[in-house]
Each structure stands twice: as structure tokens, then as C-alpha cells.
Short mmCIF file of C-alpha atoms in Angstrom, two decimals:
data_model
loop_
_atom_site.label_atom_id
_atom_site.label_comp_id
_atom_site.label_asym_id
_atom_site.label_seq_id
_atom_site.Cartn_x
_atom_site.Cartn_y
_atom_site.Cartn_z
CA MET A 1 52.43 82.03 55.66
CA GLN A 2 52.35 85.66 56.31
CA VAL A 3 49.03 87.07 56.21
CA PRO A 4 48.02 91.05 57.30
CA ALA A 5 45.87 91.11 60.32
CA PRO A 6 42.11 91.88 59.36
CA PHE A 7 41.03 95.08 58.02
CA THR A 8 38.29 96.38 56.01
CA TYR A 9 39.44 97.64 52.39
CA GLU A 10 38.19 100.68 50.39
CA ARG A 11 39.08 102.11 47.29
CA ALA A 12 38.88 105.88 46.99
CA GLY A 13 38.20 107.35 43.19
CA SER A 14 39.37 110.69 44.13
CA VAL A 15 41.44 112.53 46.75
CA ASP A 16 37.92 114.00 48.08
CA GLU A 17 36.81 110.66 48.13
CA ALA A 18 40.12 109.28 49.96
CA LEU A 19 39.75 112.20 52.49
CA SER A 20 36.28 111.39 53.23
CA LEU A 21 37.05 107.88 53.83
CA LEU A 22 39.82 109.01 56.02
CA GLY A 23 37.60 111.13 58.12
CA ARG A 24 35.02 107.94 58.11
CA TYR A 25 37.81 105.52 59.42
CA GLY A 26 39.95 108.15 61.61
CA PRO A 27 43.22 107.52 62.65
CA GLU A 28 43.32 104.01 62.45
CA ALA A 29 42.89 103.68 58.61
CA ARG A 30 45.89 103.87 56.26
CA LEU A 31 45.98 104.86 52.67
CA VAL A 32 47.64 102.39 50.57
CA ALA A 33 49.12 102.90 46.69
CA GLY A 34 52.10 100.58 45.79
CA GLY A 35 52.09 99.08 49.38
CA HIS A 36 55.43 97.50 49.29
CA SER A 37 56.19 98.81 52.26
CA LEU A 38 52.90 98.93 54.19
CA ILE A 39 51.65 95.48 53.34
CA PRO A 40 55.12 93.49 54.56
CA MET A 41 54.71 95.61 57.81
CA MET A 42 51.37 94.21 58.15
CA LYS A 43 52.46 90.54 57.22
CA LEU A 44 54.81 90.87 60.06
CA ARG A 45 51.90 92.55 62.20
CA LEU A 46 54.38 95.73 62.94
CA ALA A 47 51.05 97.49 61.12
CA ARG A 48 47.56 96.52 62.16
CA PRO A 49 45.51 99.43 60.39
CA GLU A 50 41.55 99.05 60.80
CA ALA A 51 41.04 99.84 57.29
CA LEU A 52 43.17 100.53 53.68
CA ILE A 53 42.26 103.31 51.57
CA ASP A 54 43.59 102.14 48.29
CA ILE A 55 44.22 105.41 46.32
CA ASN A 56 45.56 103.27 43.26
CA GLY A 57 42.88 104.71 41.18
CA LEU A 58 43.65 108.30 41.59
CA ALA A 59 45.28 108.92 38.14
CA GLU A 60 44.96 112.58 39.30
CA LEU A 61 48.21 112.29 41.26
CA ASP A 62 50.15 110.56 38.81
CA TYR A 63 52.12 112.75 37.09
CA ILE A 64 56.09 114.67 36.71
CA ARG A 65 55.21 118.36 35.22
CA VAL A 66 57.25 121.87 35.10
CA ASP A 67 54.83 124.04 37.29
CA GLY A 68 56.45 127.67 36.59
CA ASP A 69 59.72 127.27 38.11
CA HIS A 70 58.92 124.37 40.24
CA LEU A 71 59.24 120.32 39.45
CA ALA A 72 56.00 118.90 40.40
CA ILE A 73 55.74 115.46 41.07
CA GLY A 74 52.17 114.13 41.97
CA ALA A 75 52.09 111.80 45.20
CA LEU A 76 51.10 108.54 43.26
CA THR A 77 53.79 108.72 40.68
CA ARG A 78 55.56 105.48 40.59
CA HIS A 79 59.40 105.29 41.07
CA ALA A 80 59.61 103.48 37.86
CA SER A 81 58.27 106.78 36.30
CA VAL A 82 60.65 109.12 38.15
CA LEU A 83 63.42 106.67 36.72
CA ASP A 84 62.47 107.47 32.90
CA SER A 85 61.34 110.71 33.21
CA PRO A 86 63.05 112.79 30.91
CA VAL A 87 61.97 116.05 32.44
CA LEU A 88 63.75 114.93 35.82
CA ARG A 89 66.80 113.83 33.97
CA GLU A 90 66.93 117.30 32.18
CA HIS A 91 66.96 119.17 35.34
CA TYR A 92 68.26 116.78 37.92
CA ARG A 93 70.20 113.59 37.43
CA ILE A 94 70.06 112.72 41.14
CA PHE A 95 66.58 111.59 40.32
CA ALA A 96 67.37 108.52 37.91
CA GLU A 97 70.61 108.07 39.67
CA ALA A 98 68.64 107.22 43.08
CA GLU A 99 66.19 105.61 41.29
CA ARG A 100 68.32 103.17 39.47
CA VAL A 101 69.20 102.10 43.13
CA ILE A 102 65.90 101.96 44.88
CA ALA A 103 64.35 98.21 45.45
CA ASP A 104 64.24 96.44 41.92
CA PRO A 105 62.37 97.36 38.73
CA LEU A 106 59.11 95.17 40.19
CA VAL A 107 59.12 97.08 43.09
CA ARG A 108 59.74 100.30 41.06
CA ASN A 109 56.74 99.19 39.07
CA ARG A 110 54.53 99.63 41.66
CA GLY A 111 56.00 101.94 44.78
CA THR A 112 55.25 105.66 44.75
CA VAL A 113 56.85 108.83 45.84
CA GLY A 114 54.17 109.74 47.87
CA GLY A 115 54.41 106.38 49.60
CA SER A 116 57.82 105.96 49.73
CA LEU A 117 58.15 109.65 51.69
CA CYS A 118 54.91 108.90 54.05
CA GLN A 119 56.36 105.48 55.22
CA ALA A 120 59.44 107.62 56.04
CA ASP A 121 61.93 104.47 56.62
CA PRO A 122 65.13 106.07 57.61
CA SER A 123 67.12 104.58 54.86
CA GLU A 124 64.96 105.92 52.42
CA ASP A 125 66.51 107.02 49.59
CA LEU A 126 64.14 109.90 48.05
CA SER A 127 64.03 111.45 51.31
CA ALA A 128 67.58 112.13 50.78
CA VAL A 129 67.10 113.25 47.25
CA PHE A 130 63.95 115.61 48.22
CA ALA A 131 65.98 116.76 51.16
CA ALA A 132 69.31 117.54 48.99
CA LEU A 133 67.02 119.43 46.68
CA ARG A 134 65.19 121.57 49.11
CA GLY A 135 61.94 120.18 48.09
CA GLU A 136 58.49 120.47 49.85
CA VAL A 137 55.53 118.88 50.06
CA VAL A 138 51.86 119.73 49.45
CA VAL A 139 49.29 118.01 51.96
CA ARG A 140 45.93 118.45 51.60
CA SER A 141 43.00 117.86 54.38
CA ALA A 142 39.15 118.36 54.22
CA SER A 143 39.91 122.06 55.28
CA GLY A 144 42.41 122.98 52.49
CA THR A 145 46.41 122.24 51.58
CA ARG A 146 49.38 123.07 53.18
CA ARG A 147 53.09 123.26 52.08
CA VAL A 148 55.67 121.24 54.29
CA ALA A 149 59.35 121.81 53.64
CA LEU A 150 61.01 118.25 53.12
CA ARG A 151 63.82 119.37 55.75
CA GLU A 152 60.64 119.94 58.40
CA PHE A 153 58.46 117.10 57.26
CA HIS A 154 60.36 114.09 58.98
CA VAL A 155 59.32 114.11 62.71
CA GLY A 156 61.15 110.64 63.31
CA PRO A 157 61.56 107.37 62.18
CA TYR A 158 58.37 106.63 60.47
CA GLU A 159 56.69 109.44 61.24
CA THR A 160 55.80 112.78 59.33
CA ALA A 161 54.05 115.94 59.37
CA VAL A 162 50.93 114.06 57.64
CA GLY A 163 48.26 114.21 60.18
CA ASP A 164 45.26 112.40 60.68
CA GLY A 165 42.55 113.20 58.09
CA GLU A 166 45.67 114.70 55.48
CA ILE A 167 47.32 113.62 52.32
CA LEU A 168 50.05 113.65 50.95
CA VAL A 169 49.42 115.12 47.20
CA GLU A 170 52.65 116.46 45.62
CA VAL A 171 56.37 116.89 46.05
CA ARG A 172 57.80 120.11 44.71
CA VAL A 173 61.41 121.00 43.50
CA PRO A 174 62.62 124.24 42.70
CA ILE A 175 64.39 124.64 39.29
CA ARG A 176 67.86 125.68 38.86
CA THR A 177 69.71 126.42 36.22
CA SER A 178 73.83 126.00 36.44
CA VAL A 179 73.19 122.83 38.33
CA GLY A 180 74.63 119.60 38.59
CA SER A 181 73.38 116.59 40.79
CA ALA A 182 74.58 113.36 41.70
CA TYR A 183 73.60 110.30 44.05
CA GLU A 184 75.93 107.92 45.52
CA LYS A 185 75.17 104.75 47.69
CA VAL A 186 76.44 101.65 48.83
CA GLU A 187 74.27 98.69 49.62
CA ARG A 188 74.99 95.07 50.67
CA ARG A 189 73.76 93.55 47.18
CA ALA A 190 71.53 94.74 44.49
CA GLY A 191 68.11 95.99 45.69
CA ASP A 192 69.15 96.47 49.45
CA TRP A 193 68.43 99.13 51.35
CA SER A 194 71.58 101.52 51.64
CA ILE A 195 74.28 101.40 53.99
CA ALA A 196 74.84 104.86 53.42
CA ALA A 197 74.08 107.15 50.50
CA VAL A 198 74.66 110.99 49.85
CA GLY A 199 72.97 112.71 47.35
CA ALA A 200 73.87 116.41 46.13
CA PHE A 201 73.17 119.29 43.96
CA VAL A 202 75.62 122.44 43.26
CA VAL A 203 74.93 125.67 41.33
CA LEU A 204 77.78 127.34 40.18
CA ASP A 205 78.46 130.97 39.39
CA GLY A 206 81.55 131.08 37.52
CA ASP A 207 83.72 129.25 39.85
CA VAL A 208 81.40 130.08 43.00
CA ILE A 209 79.34 127.78 44.83
CA SER A 210 76.11 130.19 44.67
CA ASP A 211 73.87 127.08 45.91
CA VAL A 212 74.44 123.95 47.01
CA GLY A 213 72.36 121.06 48.87
CA ILE A 214 73.26 117.90 50.23
CA GLY A 215 70.80 114.55 51.39
CA ILE A 216 72.15 111.75 53.56
CA THR A 217 70.20 108.95 54.26
CA ALA A 218 70.51 105.46 56.32
CA VAL A 219 73.04 107.34 58.79
CA GLY A 220 70.91 109.37 61.50
CA ALA A 221 71.63 112.60 59.63
CA GLU A 222 69.09 114.97 61.36
CA HIS A 223 66.79 115.96 58.72
CA PHE A 224 68.12 113.85 56.20
CA THR A 225 71.01 116.68 55.75
CA CYS A 226 74.04 118.34 57.06
CA GLN A 227 73.27 122.25 57.17
CA ALA A 228 77.08 122.46 58.30
CA ALA A 229 78.46 121.12 55.23
CA GLU A 230 76.54 123.26 53.10
CA GLU A 231 77.13 126.26 54.72
CA LEU A 232 80.87 125.60 54.46
CA LEU A 233 80.43 125.31 50.70
CA LEU A 234 78.08 128.05 50.20
CA GLY A 235 79.89 131.15 48.69
CA SER A 236 83.27 129.50 48.16
CA SER A 237 85.15 128.91 44.92
CA VAL A 238 85.81 125.08 44.24
CA GLN A 239 88.75 123.85 45.97
CA ASP A 240 89.13 120.10 46.40
CA ALA A 241 90.36 120.60 50.02
CA LEU A 242 87.31 122.29 50.84
CA VAL A 243 84.98 119.81 49.12
CA GLU A 244 86.86 117.00 51.67
CA THR A 245 86.32 119.24 54.55
CA ALA A 246 82.54 119.34 53.73
CA ALA A 247 82.54 115.65 53.35
CA ALA A 248 84.40 115.05 56.63
CA THR A 249 82.00 117.68 58.39
CA CYS A 250 78.98 114.95 56.87
CA ALA A 251 80.67 112.20 58.27
CA ALA A 252 81.05 113.91 61.59
CA ALA A 253 77.35 115.18 62.15
CA CYS A 254 75.82 112.06 61.05
CA ASN A 255 74.69 109.83 63.80
CA PRO A 256 74.94 106.18 62.45
CA SER A 257 73.50 103.00 64.25
CA VAL A 258 75.79 99.93 64.78
CA ASP A 259 73.43 97.02 62.95
CA GLN A 260 74.24 93.99 60.80
CA ARG A 261 75.02 96.43 57.96
CA GLY A 262 78.36 97.61 59.59
CA PRO A 263 79.69 99.37 62.42
CA GLU A 264 79.80 103.04 63.49
CA ASP A 265 83.23 104.20 61.87
CA TYR A 266 82.63 102.30 58.45
CA LYS A 267 79.36 103.91 58.07
CA ARG A 268 80.90 107.76 58.70
CA HIS A 269 83.84 106.61 56.46
CA LEU A 270 81.30 105.93 54.13
CA VAL A 271 79.36 108.93 54.21
CA SER A 272 82.61 111.05 53.56
CA VAL A 273 83.80 109.27 50.74
CA LEU A 274 80.18 109.31 49.04
CA ALA A 275 79.92 112.85 50.08
CA SER A 276 83.17 113.62 48.34
CA ARG A 277 82.14 111.67 45.18
CA ALA A 278 78.65 113.30 45.08
CA LEU A 279 79.63 116.91 45.25
CA HIS A 280 82.73 116.44 42.77
CA ARG A 281 80.33 114.64 40.29
CA SER A 282 77.62 117.47 41.02
CA ILE A 283 80.24 120.34 40.21
CA SER A 284 81.65 118.82 37.23
CA ALA A 285 77.92 118.31 36.00
CA ALA A 286 77.45 122.09 36.77
CA ARG A 287 80.34 122.62 34.91
CA GLY A 288 78.77 120.84 32.04
CA GLU A 289 81.45 118.42 32.13
CA VAL A 290 80.28 114.83 31.57
CA ALA A 291 80.02 112.68 34.84
CA MET B 1 34.57 90.05 52.71
CA MET B 2 34.19 91.14 49.22
CA LYS B 3 33.46 90.14 45.83
CA VAL B 4 36.18 90.55 43.11
CA GLN B 5 36.14 90.29 39.64
CA ILE B 6 39.56 89.62 37.97
CA GLU B 7 40.37 89.08 34.33
CA VAL B 8 42.98 86.27 34.43
CA ASN B 9 44.97 85.00 31.27
CA GLY B 10 41.71 86.39 29.59
CA LYS B 11 39.28 85.07 31.43
CA GLU B 12 36.94 86.96 33.89
CA THR B 13 37.11 85.25 37.55
CA SER B 14 35.17 86.03 40.40
CA ALA B 15 35.05 85.03 43.89
CA GLU B 16 34.21 86.34 47.59
CA VAL B 17 37.44 87.07 49.33
CA ASP B 18 38.55 88.18 52.34
CA ASP B 19 39.63 91.76 52.27
CA ARG B 20 43.12 90.72 53.19
CA LEU B 21 43.82 88.06 50.97
CA LEU B 22 46.99 88.44 48.90
CA LEU B 23 46.99 87.98 45.06
CA VAL B 24 49.45 85.17 45.09
CA HIS B 25 47.02 83.14 47.08
CA TYR B 26 43.88 84.08 45.14
CA LEU B 27 45.58 82.92 42.06
CA ARG B 28 46.89 79.72 43.74
CA ASN B 29 44.41 78.78 46.23
CA THR B 30 41.04 80.53 44.74
CA LEU B 31 41.54 79.52 41.05
CA GLY B 32 44.04 76.80 41.58
CA LEU B 33 46.63 78.14 39.35
CA THR B 34 49.66 76.96 41.13
CA GLY B 35 52.27 78.04 38.41
CA THR B 36 52.70 81.34 40.10
CA HIS B 37 55.06 80.40 43.05
CA TRP B 38 54.74 81.70 46.61
CA GLY B 39 58.11 82.33 47.38
CA CYS B 40 59.73 84.70 50.37
CA ASP B 41 56.65 86.46 51.14
CA THR B 42 58.75 89.49 52.08
CA SER B 43 58.58 91.39 48.27
CA ASN B 44 62.63 89.84 47.47
CA CYS B 45 62.69 86.83 45.43
CA GLY B 46 60.06 87.76 42.76
CA ALA B 47 58.98 84.09 42.41
CA CYS B 48 55.60 85.46 42.95
CA ALA B 49 55.57 87.93 39.76
CA VAL B 50 52.75 88.41 37.63
CA TRP B 51 51.52 90.98 34.94
CA LEU B 52 48.98 93.64 36.38
CA ASP B 53 47.28 95.48 33.57
CA GLY B 54 50.43 94.42 31.74
CA ILE B 55 53.06 95.81 34.21
CA PRO B 56 55.17 92.74 36.24
CA VAL B 57 54.62 92.79 40.04
CA LYS B 58 55.00 90.92 42.55
CA SER B 59 51.79 89.28 43.73
CA CYS B 60 52.84 88.58 47.47
CA THR B 61 52.53 92.27 48.00
CA THR B 62 49.29 93.05 46.28
CA LEU B 63 46.09 92.29 47.58
CA ALA B 64 43.15 90.08 45.61
CA ALA B 65 41.25 93.54 46.06
CA MET B 66 43.63 95.62 44.58
CA ALA B 67 42.89 93.74 41.62
CA ASP B 68 39.43 93.94 41.41
CA GLY B 69 38.44 95.02 38.00
CA ALA B 70 41.98 94.58 36.53
CA SER B 71 43.74 92.15 34.13
CA VAL B 72 46.23 89.43 35.25
CA ARG B 73 48.77 87.57 33.14
CA THR B 74 50.47 84.41 35.15
CA VAL B 75 52.91 81.63 33.87
CA GLU B 76 49.51 79.97 32.29
CA GLY B 77 49.02 82.77 29.86
CA LEU B 78 52.15 82.66 28.41
CA GLU B 79 51.90 79.91 26.21
CA GLY B 80 49.49 80.44 22.92
CA ASP B 81 49.29 77.93 20.12
CA ALA B 82 52.80 76.96 20.60
CA LEU B 83 55.25 77.82 23.48
CA ASP B 84 55.94 81.32 24.26
CA PRO B 85 59.72 81.73 22.63
CA VAL B 86 60.71 82.81 26.46
CA GLN B 87 59.52 79.23 27.55
CA GLN B 88 61.19 77.86 24.68
CA GLY B 89 64.29 79.65 25.65
CA PHE B 90 64.19 78.76 28.96
CA ILE B 91 64.22 74.92 27.36
CA GLU B 92 66.80 75.31 24.89
CA GLU B 93 69.31 77.29 26.78
CA HIS B 94 68.55 75.21 30.37
CA GLY B 95 67.43 78.23 32.05
CA LEU B 96 65.95 76.73 35.06
CA GLN B 97 67.41 73.97 37.60
CA CYS B 98 64.58 73.49 40.55
CA GLY B 99 62.59 75.52 38.75
CA PHE B 100 61.31 77.79 41.55
CA CYS B 101 62.25 80.90 40.12
CA THR B 102 61.20 80.06 36.61
CA PRO B 103 57.48 81.60 36.39
CA GLY B 104 58.40 85.09 38.01
CA MET B 105 61.60 84.98 35.70
CA MET B 106 59.20 84.42 32.65
CA MET B 107 57.04 86.94 33.20
CA THR B 108 59.48 89.35 33.96
CA ALA B 109 61.47 88.82 30.69
CA ARG B 110 58.26 88.34 29.02
CA ALA B 111 57.53 91.87 29.45
CA LEU B 112 60.88 93.01 29.19
CA LEU B 113 61.25 91.66 25.65
CA ASP B 114 57.92 93.41 24.82
CA GLN B 115 59.23 96.79 25.94
CA VAL B 116 63.00 96.04 24.52
CA PRO B 117 63.25 93.57 21.92
CA ASP B 118 66.88 93.56 21.70
CA PRO B 119 68.09 93.61 25.30
CA ASP B 120 71.97 93.50 25.82
CA GLU B 121 73.23 91.30 28.79
CA ALA B 122 73.51 94.03 31.19
CA THR B 123 69.75 95.53 30.26
CA ILE B 124 68.35 91.69 30.96
CA ARG B 125 70.57 91.34 34.28
CA GLU B 126 68.98 95.01 35.63
CA ALA B 127 65.51 93.80 34.46
CA ILE B 128 65.30 90.32 36.57
CA SER B 129 67.50 92.02 39.58
CA GLY B 130 63.76 91.68 41.15
CA ASN B 131 63.68 87.95 40.62
CA LEU B 132 66.32 85.87 42.69
CA CYS B 133 67.55 82.20 41.34
CA ARG B 134 69.99 80.30 43.78
CA CYS B 135 70.48 77.45 41.54
CA THR B 136 72.10 78.70 38.05
CA GLY B 137 73.85 81.77 38.70
CA TYR B 138 71.79 83.54 36.03
CA GLU B 139 74.10 83.10 33.28
CA ASN B 140 71.51 80.39 31.87
CA ILE B 141 68.53 82.57 32.32
CA VAL B 142 70.16 85.71 30.48
CA ARG B 143 70.99 83.31 27.67
CA ALA B 144 67.51 81.73 27.87
CA ILE B 145 66.21 85.56 27.47
CA ARG B 146 68.90 85.96 24.56
CA TRP B 147 67.35 82.89 22.89
CA ALA B 148 63.86 84.55 22.88
CA ALA B 149 65.22 87.78 21.80
CA ARG B 150 67.24 86.47 18.96
CA HIS B 151 64.38 83.89 18.06
CA GLU B 152 61.68 86.62 18.01
CA ALA B 153 63.64 88.71 16.00
CA ALA B 154 64.29 86.08 13.23
CA ALA B 155 60.35 85.49 13.09
CA ARG B 156 59.95 89.18 12.60
CA GLU B 157 62.53 89.31 9.66
CA GLN B 158 60.78 86.33 8.05
CA GLN B 159 57.06 87.71 8.41
CA SER B 160 57.99 91.10 7.19
CA ALA B 161 60.16 89.25 4.20
CA HIS B 162 56.26 87.71 3.14
CA GLU B 163 54.55 91.06 3.40
CA PRO B 164 54.30 93.00 0.13
CA GLN B 165 56.39 95.81 -0.15
CA GLY B 166 53.64 98.28 -0.07
CA ALA B 167 50.60 99.27 -0.89
CA ALA B 168 50.91 100.25 -4.23
CA LEU B 169 51.88 96.77 -5.38
#
């Protein structure tokens, strides 16, 4: 039987209460929402927090809404809600396309957006989605709130910019028009982590790519993206050869590790194929063609 | 240690539990409700699926403490006056062999049919994709859930045929 090491369980009824509990228990306390990453790690004793602060009761952080020219997603929003959200679907298909291949329906009923980002698994899908869309996170502490660009959020594997005594409360994504987006993932079996996955959005001004974002996960891409490929595409008119060059740039720039999911050359090949597909489908969607 | 109060299959339960006790072990060991199976222990197999406030979740990855004040439904809570149509469907279509995955499968299937009364095969397969079966190849499980859907549709039709056609009558 796998059992976590002993800890003290606390339940927070508000963000303020969660912050005060974090203050009381100090750096060895962890917030828990869905728990579908943290609790398995605790069972394996890879994580041994002294206190778990349950934030499942913070209904104030469970929302998806339009906030001016941004989409705002509360940290406690479950994966299932992201998958089913008409608002997100209207603006960015990348959300539903990514969510459909994150874990399985039961896990998606529990797992949260904030928890996924803060777990900061190097193969996590939403990190690539929000990196592609140039999202930012809102982090609260007792002394106020600050915003961190998603591309500066990950400090390393399983490490984020969220410090002691802080809580991620919201993720924000700019709303764009004439935009298409897509997510492409290859996994060994249904519900598994990615071998590689690439997400993209493209904004077209006529035939010119006036804005573009690429997100890459599971293959050691710096900041879950490839800026060189984005720069190559930005301001150019749509050409197949250019998309292929950008995809090859993604493949060359990432840094896949060799593991049971495959060798390096295979993973690079995947990145190039998936980047090409994600970009082509984003372009088609931006043109209003049915993907 | 802490005291939890959890409504399980409509009955209030309460116990002093270790903060780290998992919901699956609360159900099986504290309450003796061994219908919920304890499988992979890694959130993969879904044998431990139960409803938490009406939503199917994996109880090996949920703390009993997290369910304090909530309502839980397990496979023991499926049967009413008669077997639930999902249970009957698993009998009619031979939806199990060893039976280990069956409680989780049925809880997930019940939740699906409550949301989508007439699911097609793809919808069923997607819904049970977090429940692993090593025996059946899933074919008969899908048929069992379809059986339940058909049975419930027929029951609904029969019921509406017996209802008056409007208040004016």
C-alpha cells in the first residue's frame, strides 16, 4: 500500500485564509487542489510536505470569463471545465484540443489549471498551451498581487516563480481576432504524458502572419516555446516552405531526453511533424476554413 | 488525527482518521464497503472510482479529509429497489470477467448516462478511458453501457406513455 508520509491537513475557506495558513506552516506546507500530481508524489515519498492546505473550497477561484481584452481562468478551474468551456472554445480551440488528451475524464474532473501549472512537470500540456498564447499568471501573497509571464514562470523542472507564502490565483490570455489555434500531441497510450506535443496560434492580416505563438512540451524546449521559429514566421506571408522551416527550427532548438518514451532523433522528428501540423491547422482556422 | 463526516450512499458516516488516510481506504477499511476496489494506487486504473458530490473521481488520489462534509456514492449505492440498469447491463452483456474493474466502470458509466442518456460508442469509450480493464477488451463493457442506455430510454418512453398528455386533461 502506498501511503503518504504524515502531514497535517488544513482546509482553507478563502484565498486570505490559504495565505495565512501558508504563513503559519512556512515553506514545508503545500497547497492541494485536485491532488492528482501531488498526492501520487507523496505516496512515493518524492514529496513530503509537513502540511497540506486544501483549497478545493475556494469557489472564488473557479471561473472562466472574459475580462476586458483578456480571458481570465481561475486557478481552481478543473480540466473538465476547460474542456467544456464555450468561451474558451470560441476564442482558442487549442484549449479543448489539449484538454481532450490530458490524462482521462476522471482525472480531469479533479485536476486544476493552477495545480497543473504549479506542479510544473516538464511534460505538462497546459504549460505549452499558455506559453504558446503568451499567457500570464496572477500570483497573490499577503503583500499584494504580481503578474508573471508564463514564459518566465518555469524556473526549472517542478520549479516555478511562485514563492513561499504565495498562491497562483489566475491565468490570463490576451484575446486575439482573426486567430486560429491548434494542439498536436503524441502519447504512448490514451491518457499518458506526451512523448512530444506542440501547440500554436496564428493571427492573419490578409495573408501575412501578424502574430504567432508556439508552445512545446515534454522535449526540453526552453520556456516551453521556440522563439526563433516564431520570429521566422512573424511578418511573413503564409508559405508551406516557411512553415516547414519553422517546424524544423523547433525540432532543432528543443532538447529532448532519451527515455522509455523514445530516442532523441525520434522525438525531434515528432516535434517537427507536430509543429508543422499545429501551424498549418492554425493557419487554416485563422482563414476561417474548417480544420 | 481528525474527525471526518462523510455521507456515503445516503447515510451519514463519521470516524476519527489519520490526516493522510485515502478515501479508498476509508471506504474499504473504516466502513467495510469493499465494493470499491483498490487497484493501481497511481490514479491510472480507475478501479477505485466513486462519486464525490456527484462527480466520478479516483478515490486512491483523494484524501478522506477532502471528502469531509461531502457526499460519496459507491457501487454499493447503485442498487435501489432493483439493480441499476448499468448493473443489469453488465450481467446481460457479459461486461465483466474477473470483475476487478467493474465497480469503477459502473460508477463512471452511471455518471455518463446521467449526463448523456443516449451516448454513442465513441462517447462511451471516451468516458471510460480512465477505467482500465485487462480482461474484456472493452467490447462487452461498451455493449453493457449501451444496454443500460436502451433500457432506460424504453423505460422513459413507457413512463411518458402512461402520463396524462397535459394539465388541461
